[in-house]
Structures are given as C-alpha cells and as structure tokens.
Tab-separated table of C-alpha atoms and ligand atoms in Angstrom:
chain	number	residue	atom	x	y	z
F	18	UNK	CA	3.201	10.816	23.261
F	19	UNK	CA	5.217	10.338	20.102
F	20	UNK	CA	4.133	11.817	16.791
F	21	UNK	CA	2.049	9.399	14.725
F	22	UNK	CA	3.809	8.428	11.503
F	23	UNK	CA	0.642	9.194	9.569
F	24	UNK	CA	-2.106	11.511	10.700
F	25	UNK	CA	-5.158	12.253	8.600
F	26	UNK	CA	-7.403	14.958	9.999
F	27	UNK	CA	-10.825	15.993	8.749
F	28	UNK	CA	-9.868	14.977	5.233
F	29	UNK	CA	-12.399	15.578	2.504
F	30	UNK	CA	-11.989	15.179	-1.230
F	31	UNK	CA	-14.200	16.498	-3.993
F	32	UNK	CA	-13.440	15.588	-7.601
F	33	UNK	CA	-14.277	17.830	-10.498
F	34	UNK	CA	-14.758	20.917	-8.427
F	35	UNK	CA	-12.906	22.965	-11.021
F	36	UNK	CA	-14.632	26.132	-12.034
F	37	UNK	CA	-14.418	27.064	-15.682
F	38	UNK	CA	-15.631	30.157	-17.472
F	39	UNK	CA	-18.649	28.330	-18.863
F	40	UNK	CA	-19.604	26.189	-15.906
F	41	UNK	CA	-18.182	23.335	-13.922
F	42	UNK	CA	-17.691	19.641	-14.460
F	43	UNK	CA	-20.079	17.865	-12.107
F	44	UNK	CA	-18.416	17.698	-8.719
F	45	UNK	CA	-18.251	14.398	-6.905
F	46	UNK	CA	-17.557	14.113	-3.203
F	47	UNK	CA	-15.342	11.053	-2.761
F	48	UNK	CA	-14.219	11.530	0.874
F	49	UNK	CA	-15.724	13.229	3.921
F	50	UNK	CA	-14.294	13.874	7.402
F	51	UNK	CA	-11.628	11.161	7.409
F	52	UNK	CA	-9.706	10.916	10.704
F	53	UNK	CA	-7.017	8.255	10.929
F	54	UNK	CA	-3.873	8.153	13.030
F	55	UNK	CA	-1.259	5.447	12.517
F	56	UNK	CA	1.655	4.875	14.875
F	57	UNK	CA	5.102	3.885	13.690
F	58	UNK	CA	5.376	0.097	13.361
F	59	UNK	CA	1.629	-0.385	13.233
F	60	UNK	CA	-0.253	-2.286	10.552
F	61	UNK	CA	-3.455	-0.460	9.700
F	62	UNK	CA	-6.121	-1.931	7.449
F	63	UNK	CA	-8.681	-0.168	5.283
F	64	UNK	CA	-11.687	-2.074	3.962
F	65	UNK	CA	-14.590	-0.950	1.870
F	66	UNK	CA	-16.419	-1.916	-1.260
F	67	UNK	CA	-15.451	-0.807	-4.749
F	68	UNK	CA	-15.875	2.930	-5.213
F	69	UNK	CA	-15.879	3.689	-1.465
F	70	UNK	CA	-12.838	5.980	-1.804
F	71	UNK	CA	-9.836	3.801	-0.888
F	72	UNK	CA	-7.648	4.826	-3.817
F	73	UNK	CA	-8.667	8.464	-3.435
F	74	UNK	CA	-7.519	8.335	0.172
F	75	UNK	CA	-4.234	6.736	-0.871
F	76	UNK	CA	-3.603	9.465	-3.443
F	77	UNK	CA	-4.197	12.100	-0.780
F	78	UNK	CA	-1.783	10.356	1.579
F	79	UNK	CA	0.892	10.310	-1.119
F	80	UNK	CA	0.360	14.001	-1.818
F	81	UNK	CA	-0.777	13.253	-5.374
F	82	UNK	CA	-4.117	14.942	-4.743
F	83	UNK	CA	-4.826	18.119	-2.833
F	84	UNK	CA	-7.464	17.606	-0.116
F	85	UNK	CA	-10.574	19.732	-0.417
F	86	UNK	CA	-10.687	19.918	3.385
F	87	UNK	CA	-8.451	18.819	6.215
F	88	UNK	CA	-4.907	17.570	5.843
F	89	UNK	CA	-2.478	14.680	5.846
F	90	UNK	CA	0.605	14.821	8.045
F	91	UNK	CA	3.495	12.420	7.593
F	92	UNK	CA	5.760	12.358	10.623
F	93	UNK	CA	4.197	15.651	11.643
F	94	UNK	CA	4.665	17.418	8.283
F	95	UNK	CA	2.167	18.174	5.502
F	96	UNK	CA	2.525	16.023	2.372
F	97	UNK	CA	1.795	18.802	-0.131
F	98	UNK	CA	3.553	22.012	-1.172
F	99	UNK	CA	6.984	20.632	-0.433
F	100	UNK	CA	8.976	21.805	-3.424
F	101	UNK	CA	10.890	19.406	-5.614
F	102	UNK	CA	13.550	18.315	-3.098
F	103	UNK	CA	11.036	17.914	-0.309
F	104	UNK	CA	8.741	15.925	-2.525
F	105	UNK	CA	11.535	13.537	-3.490
F	106	UNK	CA	12.520	13.010	0.122
F	107	UNK	CA	8.923	12.335	1.134
F	108	UNK	CA	8.383	9.979	-1.816
F	109	UNK	CA	11.269	7.882	-0.567
F	110	UNK	CA	9.791	7.536	2.903
F	111	UNK	CA	6.362	6.383	1.636
F	112	UNK	CA	6.240	3.623	-0.932
F	113	UNK	CA	3.297	1.848	-2.518
F	114	UNK	CA	2.788	-1.699	-3.775
F	115	UNK	CA	-0.120	-2.125	-6.173
F	116	UNK	CA	-2.537	-4.916	-6.814
F	117	UNK	CA	-1.374	-5.986	-10.248
F	118	UNK	CA	2.271	-7.048	-10.108
F	119	UNK	CA	2.398	-7.447	-13.891
F	120	UNK	CA	1.221	-3.938	-14.711
F	121	UNK	CA	3.599	-2.249	-12.311
F	122	UNK	CA	6.765	-3.707	-13.885
F	123	UNK	CA	8.297	-2.509	-17.147
F	124	UNK	CA	8.444	-5.614	-19.405
F	125	UNK	CA	11.628	-4.400	-21.132
F	126	UNK	CA	13.683	-3.953	-17.994
F	127	UNK	CA	15.658	-6.622	-16.170
F	128	UNK	CA	14.965	-7.088	-12.498
F	129	UNK	CA	18.343	-5.603	-11.702
F	130	UNK	CA	17.524	-2.402	-13.571
F	131	UNK	CA	13.980	-2.266	-12.235
F	132	UNK	CA	15.198	-2.183	-8.661
F	133	UNK	CA	18.351	-0.166	-9.333
F	134	UNK	CA	16.229	2.528	-10.980
F	135	UNK	CA	14.805	3.444	-7.578
F	136	UNK	CA	18.363	3.740	-6.262
F	137	UNK	CA	19.357	6.120	-9.055
F	138	UNK	CA	16.725	8.572	-7.855
F	139	UNK	CA	17.161	8.124	-4.109
F	140	UNK	CA	20.701	6.693	-3.813
F	141	UNK	CA	22.202	10.060	-2.873
F	142	UNK	CA	19.686	10.505	-0.024
F	143	UNK	CA	20.486	6.993	1.176
F	144	UNK	CA	24.248	7.304	0.859
F	145	UNK	CA	24.448	4.461	-1.665
F	146	UNK	CA	26.986	4.944	-4.472
F	147	UNK	CA	26.381	3.621	-7.989
F	148	UNK	CA	29.060	0.960	-7.451
F	149	UNK	CA	26.971	-0.438	-4.599
F	150	UNK	CA	23.714	-0.860	-6.529
F	151	UNK	CA	24.144	-4.491	-7.590
F	152	UNK	CA	25.106	-5.586	-4.085
F	153	UNK	CA	22.046	-3.814	-2.729
F	154	UNK	CA	19.758	-5.326	-5.382
F	155	UNK	CA	21.056	-8.788	-4.475
F	156	UNK	CA	20.399	-8.171	-0.785
F	157	UNK	CA	16.869	-7.026	-1.583
F	158	UNK	CA	16.175	-10.055	-3.778
F	159	UNK	CA	17.351	-12.288	-0.995
F	160	UNK	CA	15.122	-10.480	1.508
F	161	UNK	CA	12.062	-11.282	-0.614
F	162	UNK	CA	13.041	-14.875	-1.306
F	163	UNK	CA	14.599	-14.512	-4.757
F	164	UNK	CA	18.236	-14.983	-5.747
F	165	UNK	CA	21.196	-14.120	-7.918
F	166	UNK	CA	19.857	-16.302	-10.740
F	167	UNK	CA	16.920	-13.895	-11.122
F	168	UNK	CA	19.007	-10.749	-11.451
F	169	UNK	CA	19.023	-10.354	-15.224
F	170	UNK	CA	15.643	-11.847	-16.049
F	171	UNK	CA	12.663	-9.910	-17.332
F	172	UNK	CA	9.215	-9.729	-15.676
F	173	UNK	CA	7.567	-12.243	-18.058
F	174	UNK	CA	9.974	-14.920	-16.831
F	175	UNK	CA	8.403	-14.889	-13.366
F	176	UNK	CA	5.204	-16.147	-11.784
F	177	UNK	CA	2.649	-13.697	-10.403
F	178	UNK	CA	3.809	-14.303	-6.853
F	179	UNK	CA	7.444	-13.768	-7.818
F	180	UNK	CA	6.539	-10.573	-9.625
F	181	UNK	CA	4.870	-9.279	-6.489
F	182	UNK	CA	8.057	-10.130	-4.573
F	183	UNK	CA	9.958	-7.992	-7.074
F	184	UNK	CA	7.551	-5.101	-6.526
F	185	UNK	CA	8.044	-5.417	-2.805
F	186	UNK	CA	11.832	-5.471	-3.224
F	187	UNK	CA	11.658	-2.350	-5.375
F	188	UNK	CA	9.523	-0.563	-2.784
F	189	UNK	CA	11.926	-1.548	-0.009
F	190	UNK	CA	15.005	-0.517	-2.007
F	191	UNK	CA	14.710	3.076	-0.825
F	192	UNK	CA	14.243	2.185	2.851
F	193	UNK	CA	10.709	3.521	3.262
F	194	UNK	CA	9.045	3.925	6.643
F	195	UNK	CA	5.463	3.600	5.422
F	196	UNK	CA	4.415	0.967	2.922
F	197	UNK	CA	0.998	1.412	1.341
F	198	UNK	CA	-0.272	-1.942	0.138
F	199	UNK	CA	-3.207	-1.547	-2.237
F	200	UNK	CA	-4.779	-5.016	-2.540
F	201	UNK	CA	-1.295	-6.607	-2.751
F	202	UNK	CA	-2.546	-10.181	-2.936
F	203	UNK	CA	-5.874	-9.823	-4.737
F	204	UNK	CA	-4.499	-10.613	-8.179
F	205	UNK	CA	-2.611	-13.689	-6.977
F	206	UNK	CA	-3.547	-17.339	-6.839
F	207	UNK	CA	-4.895	-18.301	-3.472
F	208	UNK	CA	-1.991	-20.720	-3.125
F	209	UNK	CA	0.600	-17.918	-3.181
F	210	UNK	CA	-1.364	-15.289	-1.265
F	211	UNK	CA	-0.270	-16.780	2.031
F	212	UNK	CA	3.387	-16.732	0.975
F	213	UNK	CA	3.199	-13.037	0.190
F	214	UNK	CA	1.335	-12.242	3.411
F	215	UNK	CA	3.932	-14.147	5.404
F	216	UNK	CA	6.714	-12.321	3.591
F	217	UNK	CA	5.095	-8.960	4.360
F	218	UNK	CA	4.745	-9.851	8.027
F	219	UNK	CA	8.344	-10.945	8.308
F	220	UNK	CA	9.621	-7.821	6.565
F	221	UNK	CA	7.519	-5.602	8.783
F	222	UNK	CA	9.042	-7.115	11.898
F	223	UNK	CA	12.594	-7.119	10.586
F	224	UNK	CA	12.533	-3.605	9.176
F	225	UNK	CA	10.136	-1.943	11.633
F	226	UNK	CA	7.854	-0.898	8.781
F	227	UNK	CA	4.451	0.726	9.101
F	228	UNK	CA	1.738	-0.673	6.830
F	229	UNK	CA	-1.372	0.938	5.391
F	230	UNK	CA	-3.064	-2.151	4.053
F	231	UNK	CA	-6.020	-1.856	1.684
F	232	UNK	CA	-8.068	-4.926	0.969
F	233	UNK	CA	-11.632	-5.960	0.302
F	234	UNK	CA	-10.700	-9.330	1.827
F	235	UNK	CA	-11.474	-9.138	5.517
F	236	UNK	CA	-9.643	-12.386	6.164
F	237	UNK	CA	-6.432	-10.835	4.872
F	238	UNK	CA	-6.938	-7.729	7.007
F	239	UNK	CA	-7.643	-9.799	10.066
F	240	UNK	CA	-4.480	-11.814	9.593
F	241	UNK	CA	-2.240	-8.857	8.794
F	242	UNK	CA	-3.455	-5.804	10.687
F	243	UNK	CA	-3.594	-4.454	14.225
F	244	UNK	CA	-6.362	-1.967	13.561
F	245	UNK	CA	-8.849	-1.488	10.784
F	246	UNK	CA	-11.069	1.270	9.422
F	247	UNK	CA	-14.192	0.502	7.453
F	248	UNK	CA	-15.007	3.000	4.712
F	249	UNK	CA	-18.420	3.410	3.128
F	250	UNK	CA	-19.128	5.985	0.431
F	251	UNK	CA	-16.203	8.125	1.476
F	252	UNK	CA	-16.800	8.046	5.229
F	253	UNK	CA	-15.204	5.943	7.949
F	254	UNK	CA	-18.130	4.135	9.544
F	255	UNK	CA	-16.110	2.346	12.187
F	256	UNK	CA	-12.505	1.813	13.212
F	257	UNK	CA	-10.687	-0.002	15.967
F	258	UNK	CA	-8.653	-3.093	16.836
F	259	UNK	CA	-9.288	-5.852	14.280
F	260	UNK	CA	-10.556	-8.381	16.801
F	261	UNK	CA	-13.088	-5.899	18.103
F	262	UNK	CA	-14.408	-4.856	14.705
F	263	UNK	CA	-14.597	-8.404	13.439
F	264	UNK	CA	-16.148	-9.941	16.511
F	265	UNK	CA	-18.636	-7.193	17.234
F	266	UNK	CA	-19.166	-5.038	14.147
F	267	UNK	CA	-21.378	-2.116	15.043
F	268	UNK	CA	-22.399	-1.339	11.478
F	269	UNK	CA	-24.686	-3.209	9.133
F	270	UNK	CA	-22.286	-2.305	6.312
F	271	UNK	CA	-19.370	-4.057	8.042
F	272	UNK	CA	-21.517	-7.148	8.582
F	273	UNK	CA	-22.408	-7.107	4.904
F	274	UNK	CA	-18.740	-6.917	3.934
F	275	UNK	CA	-18.100	-9.913	6.180
F	276	UNK	CA	-20.978	-11.855	4.685
F	277	UNK	CA	-19.592	-11.161	1.233
F	278	UNK	CA	-16.473	-13.215	1.948
F	279	UNK	CA	-16.881	-16.391	-0.070
F	280	UNK	CA	-16.618	-19.579	1.889
F	281	UNK	CA	-13.083	-20.632	1.038
F	282	UNK	CA	-12.066	-24.126	0.131
F	283	UNK	CA	-10.492	-25.120	3.442
F	284	UNK	CA	-7.626	-26.897	1.701
F	285	UNK	CA	-6.760	-23.828	-0.340
F	286	UNK	CA	-7.525	-21.084	2.134
F	287	UNK	CA	-4.384	-19.029	2.740
F	288	UNK	CA	-5.571	-18.368	6.251
F	289	UNK	CA	-5.843	-22.063	6.941
F	290	UNK	CA	-2.361	-22.565	5.603
F	291	UNK	CA	-1.088	-19.765	7.792
F	292	UNK	CA	-2.613	-21.625	10.709
S	21	ATP	N1	-10.445	11.403	-11.073
S	21	ATP	C1	-11.709	11.243	-10.680
S	21	ATP	N2	-12.665	12.126	-11.041
S	21	ATP	C2	-13.942	11.996	-10.632
S	21	ATP	N3	-14.370	10.986	-9.828
S	21	ATP	C3	-13.462	10.062	-9.440
S	21	ATP	C4	-12.086	10.139	-9.836
S	21	ATP	N4	-11.433	9.077	-9.312
S	21	ATP	C5	-12.348	8.392	-8.600
S	21	ATP	N5	-13.560	8.964	-8.670
S	21	ATP	C6	-14.797	8.514	-8.010
S	21	ATP	O1	-14.582	8.545	-6.608
S	21	ATP	C7	-15.172	7.402	-5.981
S	21	ATP	C8	-14.097	6.634	-5.200
S	21	ATP	O2	-13.169	6.076	-6.121
S	21	ATP	P1	-11.891	5.254	-5.641
S	21	ATP	O3	-11.088	4.918	-6.849
S	21	ATP	O4	-11.223	6.021	-4.564
S	21	ATP	O5	-12.585	3.941	-5.034
S	21	ATP	P2	-11.923	2.588	-4.474
S	21	ATP	O6	-12.471	2.397	-3.104
S	21	ATP	O7	-10.452	2.641	-4.632
S	21	ATP	O8	-12.553	1.474	-5.429
S	21	ATP	P3	-11.914	0.073	-5.934
S	21	ATP	O9	-12.062	-0.900	-4.805
S	21	ATP	O10	-12.800	-0.290	-7.092
S	21	ATP	O11	-10.501	0.327	-6.337
S	21	ATP	C9	-15.809	6.587	-7.103
S	21	ATP	O12	-17.172	6.895	-7.140
S	21	ATP	C10	-15.107	7.084	-8.349
S	21	ATP	O13	-15.956	6.992	-9.470
S	22	MG	MG1	-9.042	1.467	-5.688
C-alpha cells in the first residue's frame, strides 16, 4: 500500500492552554481525535457548520499550529519541527486558496508580480531561473483561463471570479501536490461558482493534484469530492464516499446540514449548469 499523501492521526487541538505564572487563559478544545487519510490524487471534502473546527484543522495540517495530541504526516513526514529549509520545502508542496479572493491579493501589486513573488521564494527548489518567471506566469495565467493582457493589471481591475483564478494560479505556481481549498467559491456569485469548480476539476486531472476541500455547501462537495468527512464541534461524526454519506447519512447533524442547503434557483444553480 502506498503512503497516503496526508495522514492525520488522533489529532486534538486545545486553544489557550498556555500556563502563565498567575493562571491560564481559558482553554478551549477545538478538535478531538481526528483521523483522516487522503491518498494522492484524491479529492477529500470537509463539511461542518461555522465554529466546528475546519480552519483549526487546516492550520494544523499546514504546520501553523502544534497539535495538542496526535500528529499530521505529509507524505509520511511530520509537518512540524522541520527547521527553516524543511519548512520552506513543505510549504511549497502544500498550498492554500482562501475564500475571499479580494483579501488574499495585495492591491498594489500587478498580477505578474503577485505570481512571480511565489517563484522568488521557491524558484530555486523548482529549478526556475529569474529569467523564466514571466514565461511561467504566462503559462499559469493561461492554465486558469486568463491571458497576456492581464499580466500587468492590478487586482481591482478584475471580477471576483477572475481574482479567484489569480489566487489559484499563484497557488499552482510552485507546483504543489496538495491544494487546500477553504470555501473557494463561497464569496463568488452563483453564476461564476460553476466556472471555478470546473476549472479546479480540470486542473486536478491535468496536474494530478490532491484536494482538501472545505465547504459548508454540500452541493459543492458532492460535485467536487470523492470522499467527505463531516465535522461537528471538533469531532468527525462520519466520513466515507460522498454518494454514501449523502444518500444515507447516519447522523442527525449531517441531515441537518443537508436541510440547511437553500433551495437554489434552478436557472442559477451552478450544479444545474454543470449538468
Ligand atoms: N486562536 C484561537 N483561540 C481560541 N479559540 C479559537 C481560536 N481560533 C478558533 N477558536 C475557536 O475554535 C473553534 C473552531 O474555530 P474554527 O475557526 O476552526 O472554525 P471553522 O469551522 O473554521 O468556522 P467557520 O466556518 O466560521 O470558518 C471556534 O469555537 C473558535 O471560536
Ligand atoms: Mg473557518
């Protein structure tokens, strides 16, 4: 059996467990006993209501937080205590795309510089010389459906959907293996959500990417993912193939999440458009 690309074992996270001389800040347990294993090339979904611990889990996966219990292995290796070089190399292999495409772009930087910035840090690891940056940025823009005419524009000159394409291009610039997508379409108009989901699917196939896809929108998860985990107050309450979980949810909580999906306007529904 090959090593899973991402393996989370017995992960627990407690915030505010710092002990000071005069007491402690109130501790809050955000995650308990999380076990998730994701194979290379798989698309894994995580759903749960606000405050259930999705971002906390993501931060533990990225090595930005130290687990209180258990561990996270990326390609068989722990994601913490790597030293500076090791941390940089790991950071390149795991990239994240956030919900708000506006907030994650620097308004003063052109698109060229935004994407090339990632290459400055990781170019040496990728064997890309400075003279090759512009060519690479152009290739990336093309991969996400943008073009040469966009190269020297600033973020405010794009639509929300285009800005998310830029974020995706920037994440892909460093040739990651795992892409963490934290509500990547939630801030977008329904009419462009489907375009972005289609783009993500195409890129995954072409580049053999592995996705960790966070969404409160079960329709999006169902369309995009192979397997899904449902998280409630820091615990995984069920996980399995999407069809199974959606057709026969074993938990009341999962059924409630499904009931919470608003009835979409059939003409606007991205899932309808994806047919
Ligand atoms: N730095 C922190 N210190 C203390 N508690 C925190 C911290 N960050 C998050 N929490 C708490 O941990 C719980 C999980 O938060 P988290 O941000 O992981 O939820 P989430 O599932 O990402 O929610 P959302 O869907 O709203 O983004 C919440 O109760 C939150 O208040
Ligand atoms: Mg969150």
